[in-house]
PDB file of C-alpha atoms in Angstrom:
ATOM      1  CA  MET K  19     100.876 146.608  35.431  1.00 91.00           C
ATOM      2  CA  ARG K  20      98.101 148.839  36.586  1.00 95.00           C
ATOM      3  CA  GLU K  21      96.782 149.115  32.992  1.00 97.00           C
ATOM      4  CA  HIS K  22      96.776 145.158  32.511  1.00 97.00           C
ATOM      5  CA  MET K  23      94.802 144.782  36.020  1.00 98.00           C
ATOM      6  CA  GLU K  24      92.136 147.425  34.674  1.00 98.00           C
ATOM      7  CA  ALA K  25      91.647 145.564  31.586  1.00 98.00           C
ATOM      8  CA  ILE K  26      91.106 142.168  33.368  1.00 98.00           C
ATOM      9  CA  VAL K  27      88.796 143.683  35.925  1.00 98.00           C
ATOM     10  CA  ARG K  28      86.846 145.449  33.226  1.00 98.00           C
ATOM     11  CA  GLU K  29      86.464 142.160  31.591  1.00 97.00           C
ATOM     12  CA  ALA K  30      85.353 140.547  34.754  1.00 97.00           C
ATOM     13  CA  GLY K  31      82.651 143.062  35.004  1.00 97.00           C
ATOM     14  CA  THR K  32      80.846 141.595  32.211  1.00 96.00           C
ATOM     15  CA  ILE K  33      80.583 138.432  34.152  1.00 95.00           C
ATOM     16  CA  ALA K  34      79.136 140.118  37.119  1.00 94.00           C
ATOM     17  CA  LEU K  35      76.700 142.042  35.270  1.00 94.00           C
ATOM     18  CA  LYS K  36      75.624 138.861  33.511  1.00 90.00           C
ATOM     19  CA  TYR K  37      74.187 137.587  36.712  1.00 86.00           C
ATOM     20  CA  HIS K  38      73.205 141.094  38.436  1.00 89.00           C
ATOM     21  CA  GLY K  39      69.609 140.889  39.341  1.00 76.00           C
ATOM     22  CA  GLY K  40      68.929 137.688  37.946  1.00 72.00           C
ATOM     23  CA  LEU K  41      70.308 135.104  40.603  1.00 68.00           C
ATOM     24  CA  THR K  42      68.115 132.085  41.412  1.00 64.00           C
ATOM     25  CA  LYS K  43      68.337 130.494  44.831  1.00 64.00           C
ATOM     26  CA  THR K  44      70.676 127.813  43.403  1.00 66.00           C
ATOM     27  CA  ASP K  45      73.129 130.443  42.616  1.00 63.00           C
ATOM     28  CA  ILE K  46      73.421 131.798  46.339  1.00 65.00           C
ATOM     29  CA  ASP K  47      75.184 130.071  49.223  1.00 66.00           C
ATOM     30  CA  PHE K  48      75.691 131.216  52.732  1.00 64.00           C
ATOM     31  CA  LYS K  49      79.158 131.064  54.148  1.00 58.00           C
ATOM     32  CA  SER K  50      77.742 132.129  57.411  1.00 57.00           C
ATOM     33  CA  GLU K  51      74.679 133.240  58.805  1.00 53.00           C
ATOM     34  CA  ALA K  52      74.840 136.778  57.249  1.00 52.00           C
ATOM     35  CA  ASP K  53      77.902 136.143  54.640  1.00 61.00           C
ATOM     36  CA  LEU K  54      76.531 135.355  51.260  1.00 60.00           C
ATOM     37  CA  VAL K  55      78.461 134.022  48.402  1.00 72.00           C
ATOM     38  CA  THR K  56      77.218 133.640  44.698  1.00 76.00           C
ATOM     39  CA  ARG K  57      77.906 131.906  41.620  1.00 85.00           C
ATOM     40  CA  ALA K  58      79.132 135.300  40.142  1.00 87.00           C
ATOM     41  CA  ASP K  59      81.596 135.744  43.031  1.00 88.00           C
ATOM     42  CA  ARG K  60      83.238 132.291  42.046  1.00 91.00           C
ATOM     43  CA  GLU K  61      83.243 132.837  38.406  1.00 93.00           C
ATOM     44  CA  VAL K  62      84.610 136.349  38.743  1.00 95.00           C
ATOM     45  CA  GLU K  63      87.258 135.217  40.796  1.00 94.00           C
ATOM     46  CA  ASP K  64      88.298 132.308  38.837  1.00 94.00           C
ATOM     47  CA  PHE K  65      88.613 134.328  35.796  1.00 97.00           C
ATOM     48  CA  ILE K  66      90.651 137.048  37.282  1.00 97.00           C
ATOM     49  CA  ALA K  67      92.766 134.227  39.065  1.00 95.00           C
ATOM     50  CA  SER K  68      93.363 132.552  35.899  1.00 96.00           C
ATOM     51  CA  GLN K  69      94.563 135.785  34.042  1.00 97.00           C
ATOM     52  CA  LEU K  70      96.769 136.774  36.660  1.00 97.00           C
ATOM     53  CA  ARG K  71      98.451 133.428  37.247  1.00 95.00           C
ATOM     54  CA  ALA K  72      98.969 133.089  33.418  1.00 97.00           C
ATOM     55  CA  ALA K  73     100.698 136.618  33.200  1.00 97.00           C
ATOM     56  CA  TYR K  74     102.432 136.692  36.568  1.00 97.00           C
ATOM     57  CA  PRO K  75     102.875 133.266  37.883  1.00 95.00           C
ATOM     58  CA  TRP K  76     105.590 134.216  40.320  1.00 95.00           C
ATOM     59  CA  VAL K  77     103.033 136.425  42.243  1.00 95.00           C
ATOM     60  CA  HIS K  78     101.037 134.872  45.062  1.00 92.00           C
ATOM     61  CA  PHE K  79      97.095 135.321  44.713  1.00 93.00           C
ATOM     62  CA  VAL K  80      94.842 135.842  47.541  1.00 93.00           C
ATOM     63  CA  GLY K  81      91.267 135.617  46.651  1.00 90.00           C
ATOM     64  CA  GLU K  82      88.417 135.852  49.130  1.00 83.00           C
ATOM     65  CA  GLU K  83      86.403 132.813  47.867  1.00 78.00           C
ATOM     66  CA  THR K  84      89.493 130.491  47.037  1.00 73.00           C
ATOM     67  CA  ALA K  85      92.722 131.427  48.599  1.00 65.00           C
ATOM     68  CA  ALA K  86      91.873 133.586  51.699  1.00 61.00           C
ATOM     69  CA  GLU K  87      94.450 131.742  53.752  1.00 64.00           C
ATOM     70  CA  MET K  88      97.370 132.611  52.036  1.00 73.00           C
ATOM     71  CA  ASP K  89      99.942 135.297  53.348  1.00 81.00           C
ATOM     72  CA  TYR K  90      99.851 138.528  51.576  1.00 86.00           C
ATOM     73  CA  ARG K  91     102.532 140.283  53.921  1.00 88.00           C
ATOM     74  CA  SER K  92     105.597 138.917  52.355  1.00 87.00           C
ATOM     75  CA  GLY K  93     106.872 139.059  48.859  1.00 93.00           C
ATOM     76  CA  GLU K  94     104.481 139.936  45.956  1.00 96.00           C
ATOM     77  CA  ALA K  95     100.702 139.247  46.056  1.00 95.00           C
ATOM     78  CA  PHE K  96      97.505 139.944  44.278  1.00 96.00           C
ATOM     79  CA  VAL K  97      94.558 140.440  46.581  1.00 96.00           C
ATOM     80  CA  LEU K  98      91.141 140.108  45.253  1.00 96.00           C
ATOM     81  CA  ASP K  99      87.648 140.594  46.399  1.00 96.00           C
ATOM     82  CA  PRO K 100      85.534 139.408  43.297  1.00 96.00           C
ATOM     83  CA  ILE K 101      82.237 141.108  44.423  1.00 95.00           C
ATOM     84  CA  ASP K 102      82.452 143.440  47.279  1.00 96.00           C
ATOM     85  CA  GLY K 103      78.983 144.360  48.226  1.00 94.00           C
ATOM     86  CA  THR K 104      77.503 140.944  47.535  1.00 90.00           C
ATOM     87  CA  THR K 105      74.208 141.583  49.500  1.00 89.00           C
ATOM     88  CA  ASN K 106      73.548 144.669  47.313  1.00 93.00           C
ATOM     89  CA  TYR K 107      74.426 142.542  44.330  1.00 92.00           C
ATOM     90  CA  VAL K 108      71.972 139.892  45.248  1.00 89.00           C
ATOM     91  CA  HIS K 109      69.258 142.487  45.696  1.00 90.00           C
ATOM     92  CA  GLY K 110      70.020 144.030  42.257  1.00 92.00           C
ATOM     93  CA  LEU K 111      71.392 147.371  43.659  1.00 95.00           C
ATOM     94  CA  PRO K 112      74.276 149.153  41.826  1.00 97.00           C
ATOM     95  CA  TYR K 113      76.637 149.508  44.661  1.00 97.00           C
ATOM     96  CA  PHE K 114      78.862 146.730  44.479  1.00 97.00           C
ATOM     97  CA  ALA K 115      82.626 146.411  43.130  1.00 98.00           C
ATOM     98  CA  ILE K 116      85.436 144.200  41.954  1.00 98.00           C
ATOM     99  CA  SER K 117      88.547 145.041  43.954  1.00 98.00           C
ATOM    100  CA  LEU K 118      92.000 144.108  43.061  1.00 98.00           C
ATOM    101  CA  ALA K 119      95.138 145.119  44.597  1.00 98.00           C
ATOM    102  CA  TYR K 120      98.815 144.234  43.929  1.00 98.00           C
ATOM    103  CA  LEU K 121     101.039 144.129  47.161  1.00 97.00           C
ATOM    104  CA  ARG K 122     104.773 144.115  47.790  1.00 97.00           C
ATOM    105  CA  ASP K 123     105.688 143.019  51.175  1.00 95.00           C
ATOM    106  CA  GLY K 124     102.182 143.746  52.480  1.00 94.00           C
ATOM    107  CA  VAL K 125     102.144 147.293  51.041  1.00 96.00           C
ATOM    108  CA  PRO K 126      99.682 148.109  48.256  1.00 97.00           C
ATOM    109  CA  GLN K 127     101.471 149.211  45.006  1.00 98.00           C
ATOM    110  CA  ALA K 128      98.790 149.181  42.448  1.00 98.00           C
ATOM    111  CA  ALA K 129      94.964 149.059  42.676  1.00 98.00           C
ATOM    112  CA  VAL K 130      91.749 148.757  40.666  1.00 98.00           C
ATOM    113  CA  VAL K 131      88.250 149.098  41.832  1.00 98.00           C
ATOM    114  CA  TYR K 132      85.507 148.568  39.249  1.00 98.00           C
ATOM    115  CA  ALA K 133      81.944 149.174  39.864  1.00 98.00           C
ATOM    116  CA  PRO K 134      80.337 147.659  36.779  1.00 97.00           C
ATOM    117  CA  ALA K 135      76.656 148.509  37.201  1.00 97.00           C
ATOM    118  CA  LEU K 136      77.913 152.198  37.718  1.00 97.00           C
ATOM    119  CA  ASP K 137      80.694 151.869  35.045  1.00 96.00           C
ATOM    120  CA  ALA K 138      83.116 153.551  37.333  1.00 98.00           C
ATOM    121  CA  LEU K 139      86.626 152.370  37.143  1.00 98.00           C
ATOM    122  CA  TYR K 140      88.815 153.706  39.846  1.00 98.00           C
ATOM    123  CA  SER K 141      92.679 152.857  39.851  1.00 98.00           C
ATOM    124  CA  ALA K 142      95.924 154.012  41.373  1.00 98.00           C
ATOM    125  CA  GLU K 143      99.617 153.099  41.216  1.00 98.00           C
ATOM    126  CA  SER K 144     101.838 154.114  43.918  1.00 97.00           C
ATOM    127  CA  GLY K 145     103.432 157.769  43.378  1.00 97.00           C
ATOM    128  CA  GLN K 146     101.294 158.192  40.322  1.00 97.00           C
ATOM    129  CA  GLY K 147      97.990 159.566  41.672  1.00 98.00           C
ATOM    130  CA  ALA K 148      94.511 158.182  41.362  1.00 98.00           C
ATOM    131  CA  LEU K 149      92.097 158.052  38.420  1.00 98.00           C
ATOM    132  CA  LEU K 150      88.272 157.526  37.878  1.00 98.00           C
ATOM    133  CA  ASN K 151      87.886 156.318  34.095  1.00 98.00           C
ATOM    134  CA  ASN K 152      91.208 157.788  33.441  1.00 97.00           C
ATOM    135  CA  GLU K 153      90.556 161.151  34.882  1.00 98.00           C
ATOM    136  CA  PRO K 154      92.277 162.506  37.867  1.00 98.00           C
ATOM    137  CA  ILE K 155      90.521 162.561  41.180  1.00 98.00           C
ATOM    138  CA  ARG K 156      91.240 164.375  44.609  1.00 98.00           C
ATOM    139  CA  ALA K 157      90.028 163.629  48.214  1.00 98.00           C
ATOM    140  CA  SER K 158      87.723 166.194  49.893  1.00 98.00           C
ATOM    141  CA  GLN K 159      89.501 169.444  51.255  1.00 98.00           C
ATOM    142  CA  ASN K 160      86.831 169.946  53.763  1.00 97.00           C
ATOM    143  CA  ASP K 161      87.978 170.593  57.470  1.00 97.00           C
ATOM    144  CA  ASP K 162      84.503 170.993  59.182  1.00 97.00           C
ATOM    145  CA  PRO K 163      82.954 167.800  60.671  1.00 95.00           C
ATOM    146  CA  GLY K 164      79.635 169.635  60.823  1.00 96.00           C
ATOM    147  CA  HIS K 165      79.713 170.108  57.059  1.00 97.00           C
ATOM    148  CA  SER K 166      80.954 166.434  56.457  1.00 97.00           C
ATOM    149  CA  LEU K 167      79.128 163.547  54.662  1.00 98.00           C
ATOM    150  CA  ALA K 168      80.459 160.302  56.218  1.00 98.00           C
ATOM    151  CA  VAL K 169      79.795 156.717  55.171  1.00 98.00           C
ATOM    152  CA  THR K 170      80.323 153.604  57.203  1.00 97.00           C
ATOM    153  CA  GLY K 171      79.362 149.978  57.380  1.00 92.00           C
ATOM    154  CA  PHE K 172      78.225 147.084  59.703  1.00 89.00           C
ATOM    155  CA  VAL K 173      80.332 143.909  59.136  1.00 79.00           C
ATOM    156  CA  ASN K 174      80.638 143.238  62.831  1.00 62.00           C
ATOM    157  CA  LEU K 175      77.106 143.979  63.550  1.00 68.00           C
ATOM    158  CA  ARG K 176      76.088 141.289  60.887  1.00 70.00           C
ATOM    159  CA  SER K 177      78.526 139.013  62.263  1.00 66.00           C
ATOM    160  CA  ARG K 178      77.314 139.456  65.964  1.00 76.00           C
ATOM    161  CA  VAL K 179      80.763 140.594  66.851  1.00 76.00           C
ATOM    162  CA  GLN K 180      81.841 143.471  69.252  1.00 78.00           C
ATOM    163  CA  PRO K 181      82.361 146.436  68.880  1.00 81.00           C
ATOM    164  CA  ASP K 182      79.332 146.491  66.412  1.00 83.00           C
ATOM    165  CA  ASN K 183      79.735 150.101  65.447  1.00 88.00           C
ATOM    166  CA  LEU K 184      76.576 151.235  66.705  1.00 90.00           C
ATOM    167  CA  ALA K 185      77.796 153.433  69.564  1.00 89.00           C
ATOM    168  CA  ALA K 186      80.358 155.007  66.802  1.00 91.00           C
ATOM    169  CA  PHE K 187      77.425 155.569  64.399  1.00 93.00           C
ATOM    170  CA  GLY K 188      75.165 157.114  66.992  1.00 92.00           C
ATOM    171  CA  HIS K 189      77.986 159.480  68.312  1.00 94.00           C
ATOM    172  CA  VAL K 190      79.263 160.591  64.769  1.00 96.00           C
ATOM    173  CA  ALA K 191      75.747 161.073  63.401  1.00 96.00           C
ATOM    174  CA  TYR K 192      75.038 163.964  65.840  1.00 96.00           C
ATOM    175  CA  GLN K 193      78.469 165.525  64.652  1.00 95.00           C
ATOM    176  CA  VAL K 194      78.157 165.555  60.938  1.00 97.00           C
ATOM    177  CA  ARG K 195      75.642 166.570  58.094  1.00 97.00           C
ATOM    178  CA  SER K 196      74.769 163.000  57.496  1.00 97.00           C
ATOM    179  CA  VAL K 197      76.035 159.379  57.670  1.00 97.00           C
ATOM    180  CA  LEU K 198      75.581 156.944  54.896  1.00 97.00           C
ATOM    181  CA  ARG K 199      75.651 153.277  54.462  1.00 96.00           C
ATOM    182  CA  LEU K 200      76.236 151.837  50.955  1.00 96.00           C
ATOM    183  CA  GLY K 201      76.990 148.484  51.655  1.00 95.00           C
ATOM    184  CA  SER K 202      80.381 148.174  49.965  1.00 97.00           C
ATOM    185  CA  ALA K 203      83.682 149.089  51.333  1.00 97.00           C
ATOM    186  CA  ALA K 204      85.471 149.123  48.250  1.00 98.00           C
ATOM    187  CA  VAL K 205      82.975 151.821  46.689  1.00 98.00           C
ATOM    188  CA  ASP K 206      83.002 153.784  50.026  1.00 98.00           C
ATOM    189  CA  LEU K 207      86.793 154.185  49.912  1.00 98.00           C
ATOM    190  CA  CYS K 208      86.452 155.293  46.286  1.00 98.00           C
ATOM    191  CA  TYR K 209      83.831 157.885  47.058  1.00 98.00           C
ATOM    192  CA  VAL K 210      86.232 159.247  49.538  1.00 98.00           C
ATOM    193  CA  ALA K 211      89.079 159.399  47.024  1.00 98.00           C
ATOM    194  CA  ASP K 212      86.846 161.107  44.814  1.00 98.00           C
ATOM    195  CA  GLY K 213      85.711 163.811  47.431  1.00 98.00           C
ATOM    196  CA  LYS K 214      82.078 162.540  47.164  1.00 98.00           C
ATOM    197  CA  MET K 215      82.570 161.439  50.825  1.00 98.00           C
ATOM    198  CA  ASP K 216      84.486 163.197  53.450  1.00 98.00           C
ATOM    199  CA  PHE K 217      85.587 160.128  55.707  1.00 98.00           C
ATOM    200  CA  PHE K 218      84.741 156.292  55.968  1.00 98.00           C
ATOM    201  CA  TRP K 219      85.084 154.070  58.888  1.00 97.00           C
ATOM    202  CA  GLU K 220      84.316 150.454  59.549  1.00 95.00           C
ATOM    203  CA  HIS K 221      85.222 147.589  61.929  1.00 93.00           C
ATOM    204  CA  GLY K 222      86.376 144.100  61.125  1.00 89.00           C
ATOM    205  CA  LEU K 223      87.074 144.332  57.438  1.00 93.00           C
ATOM    206  CA  ASN K 224      89.612 141.848  55.539  1.00 92.00           C
ATOM    207  CA  VAL K 225      92.682 142.808  53.370  1.00 94.00           C
ATOM    208  CA  TRP K 226      90.800 142.054  50.288  1.00 95.00           C
ATOM    209  CA  ASP K 227      87.881 144.491  51.170  1.00 95.00           C
ATOM    210  CA  VAL K 228      90.322 147.571  51.622  1.00 97.00           C
ATOM    211  CA  ALA K 229      93.605 147.088  50.295  1.00 97.00           C
ATOM    212  CA  ALA K 230      92.818 148.522  46.771  1.00 98.00           C
ATOM    213  CA  GLY K 231      90.524 151.268  48.010  1.00 98.00           C
ATOM    214  CA  ALA K 232      93.089 152.488  50.518  1.00 98.00           C
ATOM    215  CA  LEU K 233      95.670 153.168  47.897  1.00 98.00           C
ATOM    216  CA  ILE K 234      93.245 154.977  45.704  1.00 98.00           C
ATOM    217  CA  VAL K 235      92.404 157.146  48.785  1.00 98.00           C
ATOM    218  CA  GLN K 236      96.024 157.831  49.434  1.00 98.00           C
ATOM    219  CA  GLU K 237      96.939 158.478  45.757  1.00 98.00           C
ATOM    220  CA  ALA K 238      94.153 160.969  45.759  1.00 98.00           C
ATOM    221  CA  GLY K 239      95.539 162.796  48.510  1.00 98.00           C
ATOM    222  CA  GLY K 240      93.532 161.326  51.390  1.00 98.00           C
ATOM    223  CA  VAL K 241      94.696 159.695  54.554  1.00 98.00           C
ATOM    224  CA  VAL K 242      94.060 156.148  55.697  1.00 98.00           C
ATOM    225  CA  THR K 243      94.849 154.581  58.916  1.00 97.00           C
ATOM    226  CA  GLY K 244      93.126 152.334  61.457  1.00 96.00           C
ATOM    227  CA  MET K 245      90.450 153.667  63.570  1.00 94.00           C
ATOM    228  CA  ASP K 246      92.857 154.755  66.297  1.00 93.00           C
ATOM    229  CA  GLY K 247      95.034 156.689  64.080  1.00 95.00           C
ATOM    230  CA  GLY K 248      97.550 154.014  63.889  1.00 95.00           C
ATOM    231  CA  PRO K 249      99.183 152.514  60.723  1.00 94.00           C
ATOM    232  CA  ASP K 250      97.440 149.211  60.806  1.00 93.00           C
ATOM    233  CA  TYR K 251      94.375 149.415  58.548  1.00 95.00           C
ATOM    234  CA  LEU K 252      94.810 146.032  56.727  1.00 93.00           C
ATOM    235  CA  SER K 253      94.636 143.379  59.205  1.00 85.00           C
ATOM    236  CA  GLY K 254      91.043 144.219  60.327  1.00 79.00           C
ATOM    237  CA  ARG K 255      92.119 144.400  64.184  1.00 82.00           C
ATOM    238  CA  CYS K 256      92.140 148.172  64.305  1.00 86.00           C
ATOM    239  CA  GLY K 257      89.383 148.803  61.620  1.00 93.00           C
ATOM    240  CA  ILE K 258      89.919 151.384  58.997  1.00 97.00           C
ATOM    241  CA  LEU K 259      89.530 155.052  58.738  1.00 98.00           C
ATOM    242  CA  ALA K 260      89.875 157.045  55.596  1.00 98.00           C
ATOM    243  CA  GLY K 261      89.371 160.706  54.793  1.00 98.00           C
ATOM    244  CA  GLY K 262      90.385 163.774  53.161  1.00 98.00           C
ATOM    245  CA  PRO K 263      93.521 165.336  54.604  1.00 98.00           C
ATOM    246  CA  ASN K 264      91.744 168.000  56.391  1.00 98.00           C
ATOM    247  CA  ILE K 265      89.133 166.052  58.208  1.00 98.00           C
ATOM    248  CA  HIS K 266      90.923 162.660  58.964  1.00 98.00           C
ATOM    249  CA  GLY K 267      92.496 163.878  62.156  1.00 97.00           C
ATOM    250  CA  ARG K 268      88.958 165.140  63.510  1.00 97.00           C
ATOM    251  CA  ALA K 269      87.468 161.973  62.397  1.00 97.00           C
ATOM    252  CA  VAL K 270      89.930 160.031  64.488  1.00 97.00           C
ATOM    253  CA  ARG K 271      88.964 162.310  67.739  1.00 96.00           C
ATOM    254  CA  LEU K 272      85.250 161.669  66.831  1.00 96.00           C
ATOM    255  CA  LEU K 273      85.794 157.917  66.947  1.00 95.00           C
ATOM    256  CA  LYS K 274      87.898 157.924  70.210  1.00 93.00           C
ATOM    257  CA  GLU K 275      85.124 160.228  71.621  1.00 93.00           C
ATOM    258  CA  ALA K 276      82.518 157.556  70.788  1.00 88.00           C
ATOM    259  CA  GLU K 277      84.862 154.756  72.350  1.00 84.00           C
ATOM    260  CA  ASN K 278      85.089 156.712  75.693  1.00 81.00           C
ATOM    261  CA  ALA K 279      81.563 157.805  75.997  1.00 68.00           C
TER     262      ALA K 279
END
């Protein structure tokens, strides 16, 4: 199944690239004050949904743009974010990705994240390790926060929702080498899996934002939890924290320090 998912998502990447940097005002809508959706989001989702439904008609499909209300926690489900990092995409930046996961009873089993502008295809299958363009990848082994490169995002800040991550950012930034903000949780997670980043955290993400990337991190030897260190990272209630195996616990403590400051 993973290889078929890879083929579908790679083909969908050509649709995304067709519009990248060339969208007009009529191609862009607002789902909320700060949440964009584009013609490309819809076309990518429609294409992937049609391919998956034809090949796996018994599997539920949960897409951000067309079926977000469906339950992914029981039975089999595909979960898709057609373009994660839409703001980057609209502005012609390369940090966006198609994120597709296959879940069984709410647990990710196979995952593909494709960043077409970077030609980077990350994938994983439960128990089979993680890959970048078919080459194995491993999470960072760093254990020193002071030598860490972290990455985060601000979904809650854009949505005017608390906690907005500014307090956590302010605390962590003084404890690590640097904190980046790339604008795509799927890319952030894959960069943790690939050892480019030591850890990633963010509040308020949805299952389609993180399900694929989280499995890729885990299969690369990393650890994924809620920001509190607990097991809930898919629902968005506890946020998400992903990191290398030696830094994750230290990152949990940093975020708890920020919460109690």
